Amino acid sequence: LSHFTVYAEPRTAEKMIGLTIDLRRYLPNYTTGAICNLSGMEMPVIKMEDDESFNQTLVRVKQSMDKIKGQNPGLSSAAGMEILAGMKLSTVKEMYNQQYEQAVQMGMALPLMTNFGVIADEPIQFGEIQAEDGYMTSPIMYAPFFSMGASTYNGRLTFTIGYHAPETSKEKVDKFLECVINQLS
């Protein structure tokens, strides 16, 4: 994570990453009764330390997330969506366009991360056919956004990235993935 600055320019002392929060945690029986995206967002801020290991950075990310988790995570973004729902669409579009333009002018990359979770602990059967592999892919995000996601199927973790070319170059994504692999090796 300390090396995600390869992608997240300009280099600053602190970085933030958008993380999805499952809002079903606030519902009775932890379910909506329907398939839906019921997610909120939190943005932990992490001070960058170039000389620290992946594990050291991970500990600080966990500490930041533990603090967030103790404060009803995701509810502020859900409340924000309720406020936006009451506004005129043209006003909301203008707000988002201004935020987008500001990020582009500042040369910012805005990484987002989601944990899709466990798809299945064991292989899924479709009649007599067994699914050998399964994963969920990160949504494609237009620059300056960059989305990452993790899912697990049959004990195997898959990490995916969603980005839009040519605004985000494949070379930068490959360099980022190489840094992640090197940190985990």
PDB file of C-alpha atoms in Angstrom:
ATOM      1  CA  LEU A   1       0.000   0.000   0.000  1.00  0.00           C
ATOM      2  CA  SER A   2       2.809   2.405   0.694  1.00  0.00           C
ATOM      3  CA  HIS A   3       3.720   1.964  -2.959  1.00  0.00           C
ATOM      4  CA  PHE A   4       0.309   2.805  -4.333  1.00  0.00           C
ATOM      5  CA  THR A   5       1.879   6.269  -4.653  1.00  0.00           C
ATOM      6  CA  VAL A   6       3.227   4.928  -7.954  1.00  0.00           C
ATOM      7  CA  TYR A   7      -0.299   5.567  -9.174  1.00  0.00           C
ATOM      8  CA  ALA A   8      -1.602   8.125  -6.696  1.00  0.00           C
ATOM      9  CA  GLU A   9       0.127  11.298  -7.750  1.00  0.00           C
ATOM     10  CA  PRO A  10       0.837  13.971  -6.699  1.00  0.00           C
ATOM     11  CA  ARG A  11       2.897  12.675  -3.793  1.00  0.00           C
ATOM     12  CA  THR A  12       1.597  14.076  -0.545  1.00  0.00           C
ATOM     13  CA  ALA A  13       2.264  13.262   3.101  1.00  0.00           C
ATOM     14  CA  GLU A  14      -1.177  11.687   3.467  1.00  0.00           C
ATOM     15  CA  LYS A  15      -3.253   9.547   1.148  1.00  0.00           C
ATOM     16  CA  MET A  16      -6.839   8.432   1.314  1.00  0.00           C
ATOM     17  CA  ILE A  17      -8.577   5.513  -0.273  1.00  0.00           C
ATOM     18  CA  GLY A  18     -12.307   5.050  -0.632  1.00  0.00           C
ATOM     19  CA  LEU A  19     -13.542   1.832   0.962  1.00  0.00           C
ATOM     20  CA  THR A  20     -17.030   0.432   0.618  1.00  0.00           C
ATOM     21  CA  ILE A  21     -19.019  -0.357   3.746  1.00  0.00           C
ATOM     22  CA  ASP A  22     -21.818  -2.942   3.729  1.00  0.00           C
ATOM     23  CA  LEU A  23     -24.850  -1.075   5.080  1.00  0.00           C
ATOM     24  CA  ARG A  24     -26.803  -4.313   5.588  1.00  0.00           C
ATOM     25  CA  ARG A  25     -25.081  -4.442   8.987  1.00  0.00           C
ATOM     26  CA  TYR A  26     -27.718  -1.975  10.177  1.00  0.00           C
ATOM     27  CA  LEU A  27     -30.689  -4.072   9.005  1.00  0.00           C
ATOM     28  CA  PRO A  28     -32.472  -6.794  10.990  1.00  0.00           C
ATOM     29  CA  ASN A  29     -31.039 -10.210  10.064  1.00  0.00           C
ATOM     30  CA  TYR A  30     -28.306  -8.466   8.031  1.00  0.00           C
ATOM     31  CA  THR A  31     -30.291  -8.783   4.807  1.00  0.00           C
ATOM     32  CA  THR A  32     -32.407  -6.723   2.442  1.00  0.00           C
ATOM     33  CA  GLY A  33     -34.444  -9.630   1.095  1.00  0.00           C
ATOM     34  CA  ALA A  34     -33.322  -8.713  -2.426  1.00  0.00           C
ATOM     35  CA  ILE A  35     -30.125  -8.509  -4.405  1.00  0.00           C
ATOM     36  CA  CYS A  36     -29.013  -4.905  -4.250  1.00  0.00           C
ATOM     37  CA  ASN A  37     -26.016  -2.680  -3.764  1.00  0.00           C
ATOM     38  CA  LEU A  38     -26.483  -1.377  -0.262  1.00  0.00           C
ATOM     39  CA  SER A  39     -23.068   0.164   0.294  1.00  0.00           C
ATOM     40  CA  GLY A  40     -21.744   3.249   1.968  1.00  0.00           C
ATOM     41  CA  MET A  41     -18.282   4.758   1.667  1.00  0.00           C
ATOM     42  CA  GLU A  42     -15.543   5.725   4.088  1.00  0.00           C
ATOM     43  CA  MET A  43     -12.235   7.432   3.318  1.00  0.00           C
ATOM     44  CA  PRO A  44      -9.474   6.539   5.797  1.00  0.00           C
ATOM     45  CA  VAL A  45      -6.489   8.884   5.624  1.00  0.00           C
ATOM     46  CA  ILE A  46      -3.057   7.279   5.956  1.00  0.00           C
ATOM     47  CA  LYS A  47       0.250   9.131   6.358  1.00  0.00           C
ATOM     48  CA  MET A  48       2.680   7.799   3.777  1.00  0.00           C
ATOM     49  CA  GLU A  49       5.995   6.367   4.943  1.00  0.00           C
ATOM     50  CA  ASP A  50       8.260   5.438   2.017  1.00  0.00           C
ATOM     51  CA  ASP A  51      10.570   3.220   4.053  1.00  0.00           C
ATOM     52  CA  GLU A  52       7.985   1.062   5.810  1.00  0.00           C
ATOM     53  CA  SER A  53       6.982  -2.458   4.848  1.00  0.00           C
ATOM     54  CA  PHE A  54       3.606  -3.531   3.518  1.00  0.00           C
ATOM     55  CA  ASN A  55       2.773  -5.117   6.889  1.00  0.00           C
ATOM     56  CA  GLN A  56       3.602  -1.901   8.769  1.00  0.00           C
ATOM     57  CA  THR A  57       1.354   0.091   6.432  1.00  0.00           C
ATOM     58  CA  LEU A  58      -1.354  -2.553   6.778  1.00  0.00           C
ATOM     59  CA  VAL A  59      -1.272  -2.191  10.575  1.00  0.00           C
ATOM     60  CA  ARG A  60      -1.838   1.565  10.233  1.00  0.00           C
ATOM     61  CA  VAL A  61      -4.651   1.020   7.730  1.00  0.00           C
ATOM     62  CA  LYS A  62      -6.274  -1.417  10.178  1.00  0.00           C
ATOM     63  CA  GLN A  63      -5.950   1.092  13.029  1.00  0.00           C
ATOM     64  CA  SER A  64      -7.598   3.765  10.895  1.00  0.00           C
ATOM     65  CA  MET A  65     -10.388   1.364   9.902  1.00  0.00           C
ATOM     66  CA  ASP A  66     -10.921   0.241  13.520  1.00  0.00           C
ATOM     67  CA  LYS A  67     -11.498   3.878  14.449  1.00  0.00           C
ATOM     68  CA  ILE A  68     -13.974   4.294  11.582  1.00  0.00           C
ATOM     69  CA  LYS A  69     -15.755   1.031  12.471  1.00  0.00           C
ATOM     70  CA  GLY A  70     -16.392   2.354  15.974  1.00  0.00           C
ATOM     71  CA  GLN A  71     -18.380   5.303  14.589  1.00  0.00           C
ATOM     72  CA  ASN A  72     -21.299   3.800  12.585  1.00  0.00           C
ATOM     73  CA  PRO A  73     -19.369   3.420   9.324  1.00  0.00           C
ATOM     74  CA  GLY A  74     -21.085   4.241   6.068  1.00  0.00           C
ATOM     75  CA  LEU A  75     -24.038   6.074   7.564  1.00  0.00           C
ATOM     76  CA  SER A  76     -22.731   9.534   6.688  1.00  0.00           C
ATOM     77  CA  SER A  77     -22.443   8.593   3.007  1.00  0.00           C
ATOM     78  CA  ALA A  78     -25.924   7.029   3.122  1.00  0.00           C
ATOM     79  CA  ALA A  79     -27.285  10.244   4.646  1.00  0.00           C
ATOM     80  CA  GLY A  80     -25.468  12.213   1.950  1.00  0.00           C
ATOM     81  CA  MET A  81     -27.185  10.138  -0.742  1.00  0.00           C
ATOM     82  CA  GLU A  82     -30.551  10.918   0.864  1.00  0.00           C
ATOM     83  CA  ILE A  83     -29.752  14.635   0.702  1.00  0.00           C
ATOM     84  CA  LEU A  84     -28.672  14.334  -2.948  1.00  0.00           C
ATOM     85  CA  ALA A  85     -31.882  12.429  -3.765  1.00  0.00           C
ATOM     86  CA  GLY A  86     -33.861  15.498  -2.684  1.00  0.00           C
ATOM     87  CA  MET A  87     -31.936  17.846  -4.980  1.00  0.00           C
ATOM     88  CA  LYS A  88     -32.475  18.639  -8.650  1.00  0.00           C
ATOM     89  CA  LEU A  89     -30.534  16.296 -10.928  1.00  0.00           C
ATOM     90  CA  SER A  90     -28.889  19.217 -12.733  1.00  0.00           C
ATOM     91  CA  THR A  91     -27.553  20.561  -9.410  1.00  0.00           C
ATOM     92  CA  VAL A  92     -26.145  17.164  -8.412  1.00  0.00           C
ATOM     93  CA  LYS A  93     -24.524  16.684 -11.826  1.00  0.00           C
ATOM     94  CA  GLU A  94     -22.903  20.110 -11.564  1.00  0.00           C
ATOM     95  CA  MET A  95     -21.548  19.299  -8.080  1.00  0.00           C
ATOM     96  CA  TYR A  96     -20.010  16.041  -9.313  1.00  0.00           C
ATOM     97  CA  ASN A  97     -18.596  17.723 -12.421  1.00  0.00           C
ATOM     98  CA  GLN A  98     -16.896  20.351 -10.234  1.00  0.00           C
ATOM     99  CA  GLN A  99     -15.389  17.660  -7.985  1.00  0.00           C
ATOM    100  CA  TYR A 100     -14.195  15.740 -11.032  1.00  0.00           C
ATOM    101  CA  GLU A 101     -12.605  18.827 -12.614  1.00  0.00           C
ATOM    102  CA  GLN A 102     -10.880  19.731  -9.347  1.00  0.00           C
ATOM    103  CA  ALA A 103      -9.381  16.234  -9.082  1.00  0.00           C
ATOM    104  CA  VAL A 104      -8.199  16.354 -12.704  1.00  0.00           C
ATOM    105  CA  GLN A 105      -6.637  19.823 -12.271  1.00  0.00           C
ATOM    106  CA  MET A 106      -4.803  18.673  -9.147  1.00  0.00           C
ATOM    107  CA  GLY A 107      -3.517  15.570 -10.951  1.00  0.00           C
ATOM    108  CA  MET A 108      -5.080  13.359  -8.307  1.00  0.00           C
ATOM    109  CA  ALA A 109      -5.784   9.664  -8.535  1.00  0.00           C
ATOM    110  CA  LEU A 110      -8.722   8.638  -6.405  1.00  0.00           C
ATOM    111  CA  PRO A 111      -8.397   4.935  -5.574  1.00  0.00           C
ATOM    112  CA  LEU A 112     -11.428   2.991  -4.381  1.00  0.00           C
ATOM    113  CA  MET A 113     -11.318  -0.453  -2.746  1.00  0.00           C
ATOM    114  CA  THR A 114     -14.070  -2.964  -2.131  1.00  0.00           C
ATOM    115  CA  ASN A 115     -14.084  -6.394  -0.543  1.00  0.00           C
ATOM    116  CA  PHE A 116     -16.675  -8.358  -2.476  1.00  0.00           C
ATOM    117  CA  GLY A 117     -16.186 -11.104   0.088  1.00  0.00           C
ATOM    118  CA  VAL A 118     -16.442 -14.857  -0.130  1.00  0.00           C
ATOM    119  CA  ILE A 119     -18.378 -16.064  -3.154  1.00  0.00           C
ATOM    120  CA  ALA A 120     -18.259 -19.674  -1.943  1.00  0.00           C
ATOM    121  CA  ASP A 121     -16.032 -21.677   0.394  1.00  0.00           C
ATOM    122  CA  GLU A 122     -16.398 -24.770  -1.792  1.00  0.00           C
ATOM    123  CA  PRO A 123     -16.891 -25.239  -5.542  1.00  0.00           C
ATOM    124  CA  ILE A 124     -20.375 -24.364  -6.779  1.00  0.00           C
ATOM    125  CA  GLN A 125     -22.249 -27.096  -8.652  1.00  0.00           C
ATOM    126  CA  PHE A 126     -24.494 -26.363 -11.633  1.00  0.00           C
ATOM    127  CA  GLY A 127     -26.167 -29.745 -11.971  1.00  0.00           C
ATOM    128  CA  GLU A 128     -23.322 -32.094 -12.836  1.00  0.00           C
ATOM    129  CA  ILE A 129     -20.974 -29.249 -13.766  1.00  0.00           C
ATOM    130  CA  GLN A 130     -18.621 -27.821 -11.152  1.00  0.00           C
ATOM    131  CA  ALA A 131     -17.417 -24.228 -11.435  1.00  0.00           C
ATOM    132  CA  GLU A 132     -13.626 -24.337 -11.392  1.00  0.00           C
ATOM    133  CA  ASP A 133     -13.164 -20.662 -10.641  1.00  0.00           C
ATOM    134  CA  GLY A 134     -15.233 -17.705  -9.552  1.00  0.00           C
ATOM    135  CA  TYR A 135     -14.562 -14.038  -8.974  1.00  0.00           C
ATOM    136  CA  MET A 136     -16.205 -10.650  -9.074  1.00  0.00           C
ATOM    137  CA  THR A 137     -14.660  -7.836 -11.056  1.00  0.00           C
ATOM    138  CA  SER A 138     -14.199  -4.262  -9.939  1.00  0.00           C
ATOM    139  CA  PRO A 139     -16.378  -1.744 -11.738  1.00  0.00           C
ATOM    140  CA  ILE A 140     -14.689   0.216 -14.505  1.00  0.00           C
ATOM    141  CA  MET A 141     -13.984   3.706 -13.249  1.00  0.00           C
ATOM    142  CA  TYR A 142     -13.219   6.736 -15.382  1.00  0.00           C
ATOM    143  CA  ALA A 143     -10.007   8.588 -14.544  1.00  0.00           C
ATOM    144  CA  PRO A 144      -9.073   9.961 -12.121  1.00  0.00           C
ATOM    145  CA  PHE A 145     -10.851   7.086 -10.338  1.00  0.00           C
ATOM    146  CA  PHE A 146      -9.250   3.665 -10.036  1.00  0.00           C
ATOM    147  CA  SER A 147     -11.160   0.787  -8.432  1.00  0.00           C
ATOM    148  CA  MET A 148      -9.787  -2.341  -6.823  1.00  0.00           C
ATOM    149  CA  GLY A 149     -11.706  -5.312  -5.514  1.00  0.00           C
ATOM    150  CA  ALA A 150     -11.061  -8.608  -3.795  1.00  0.00           C
ATOM    151  CA  SER A 151     -13.175 -11.751  -3.769  1.00  0.00           C
ATOM    152  CA  THR A 152     -12.613 -15.327  -2.666  1.00  0.00           C
ATOM    153  CA  TYR A 153     -13.840 -18.537  -4.270  1.00  0.00           C
ATOM    154  CA  ASN A 154     -12.946 -22.025  -3.061  1.00  0.00           C
ATOM    155  CA  GLY A 155     -10.103 -20.671  -0.907  1.00  0.00           C
ATOM    156  CA  ARG A 156      -8.545 -18.634  -3.720  1.00  0.00           C
ATOM    157  CA  LEU A 157      -8.258 -14.841  -3.459  1.00  0.00           C
ATOM    158  CA  THR A 158      -8.681 -12.784  -6.633  1.00  0.00           C
ATOM    159  CA  PHE A 159      -7.707  -9.111  -6.857  1.00  0.00           C
ATOM    160  CA  THR A 160      -9.187  -7.089  -9.725  1.00  0.00           C
ATOM    161  CA  ILE A 161      -8.797  -3.550 -11.009  1.00  0.00           C
ATOM    162  CA  GLY A 162     -11.347  -1.518 -12.937  1.00  0.00           C
ATOM    163  CA  TYR A 163     -10.093   1.446 -14.948  1.00  0.00           C
ATOM    164  CA  HIS A 164     -10.802   3.248 -18.202  1.00  0.00           C
ATOM    165  CA  ALA A 165      -8.187   3.486 -20.932  1.00  0.00           C
ATOM    166  CA  PRO A 166      -6.645   5.594 -22.364  1.00  0.00           C
ATOM    167  CA  GLU A 167      -7.152   8.073 -19.485  1.00  0.00           C
ATOM    168  CA  THR A 168      -5.556   5.523 -17.156  1.00  0.00           C
ATOM    169  CA  SER A 169      -2.680   3.757 -18.864  1.00  0.00           C
ATOM    170  CA  LYS A 170      -2.271  -0.004 -18.779  1.00  0.00           C
ATOM    171  CA  GLU A 171       1.422   0.593 -18.068  1.00  0.00           C
ATOM    172  CA  LYS A 172       0.627   2.440 -14.827  1.00  0.00           C
ATOM    173  CA  VAL A 173      -1.818  -0.269 -13.773  1.00  0.00           C
ATOM    174  CA  ASP A 174       0.765  -2.967 -14.551  1.00  0.00           C
ATOM    175  CA  LYS A 175       3.404  -1.058 -12.571  1.00  0.00           C
ATOM    176  CA  PHE A 176       0.995  -0.744  -9.650  1.00  0.00           C
ATOM    177  CA  LEU A 177       0.184  -4.478  -9.736  1.00  0.00           C
ATOM    178  CA  GLU A 178       3.884  -5.310  -9.916  1.00  0.00           C
ATOM    179  CA  CYS A 179       4.451  -3.240  -6.756  1.00  0.00           C
ATOM    180  CA  VAL A 180       1.572  -5.016  -4.997  1.00  0.00           C
ATOM    181  CA  ILE A 181       2.942  -8.441  -5.956  1.00  0.00           C
ATOM    182  CA  ASN A 182       6.465  -7.454  -4.849  1.00  0.00           C
ATOM    183  CA  GLN A 183       5.138  -6.245  -1.494  1.00  0.00           C
ATOM    184  CA  LEU A 184       3.250  -9.500  -0.930  1.00  0.00           C
ATOM    185  CA  SER A 185       6.100 -11.780  -2.067  1.00  0.00           C
TER     186      SER A 185
END
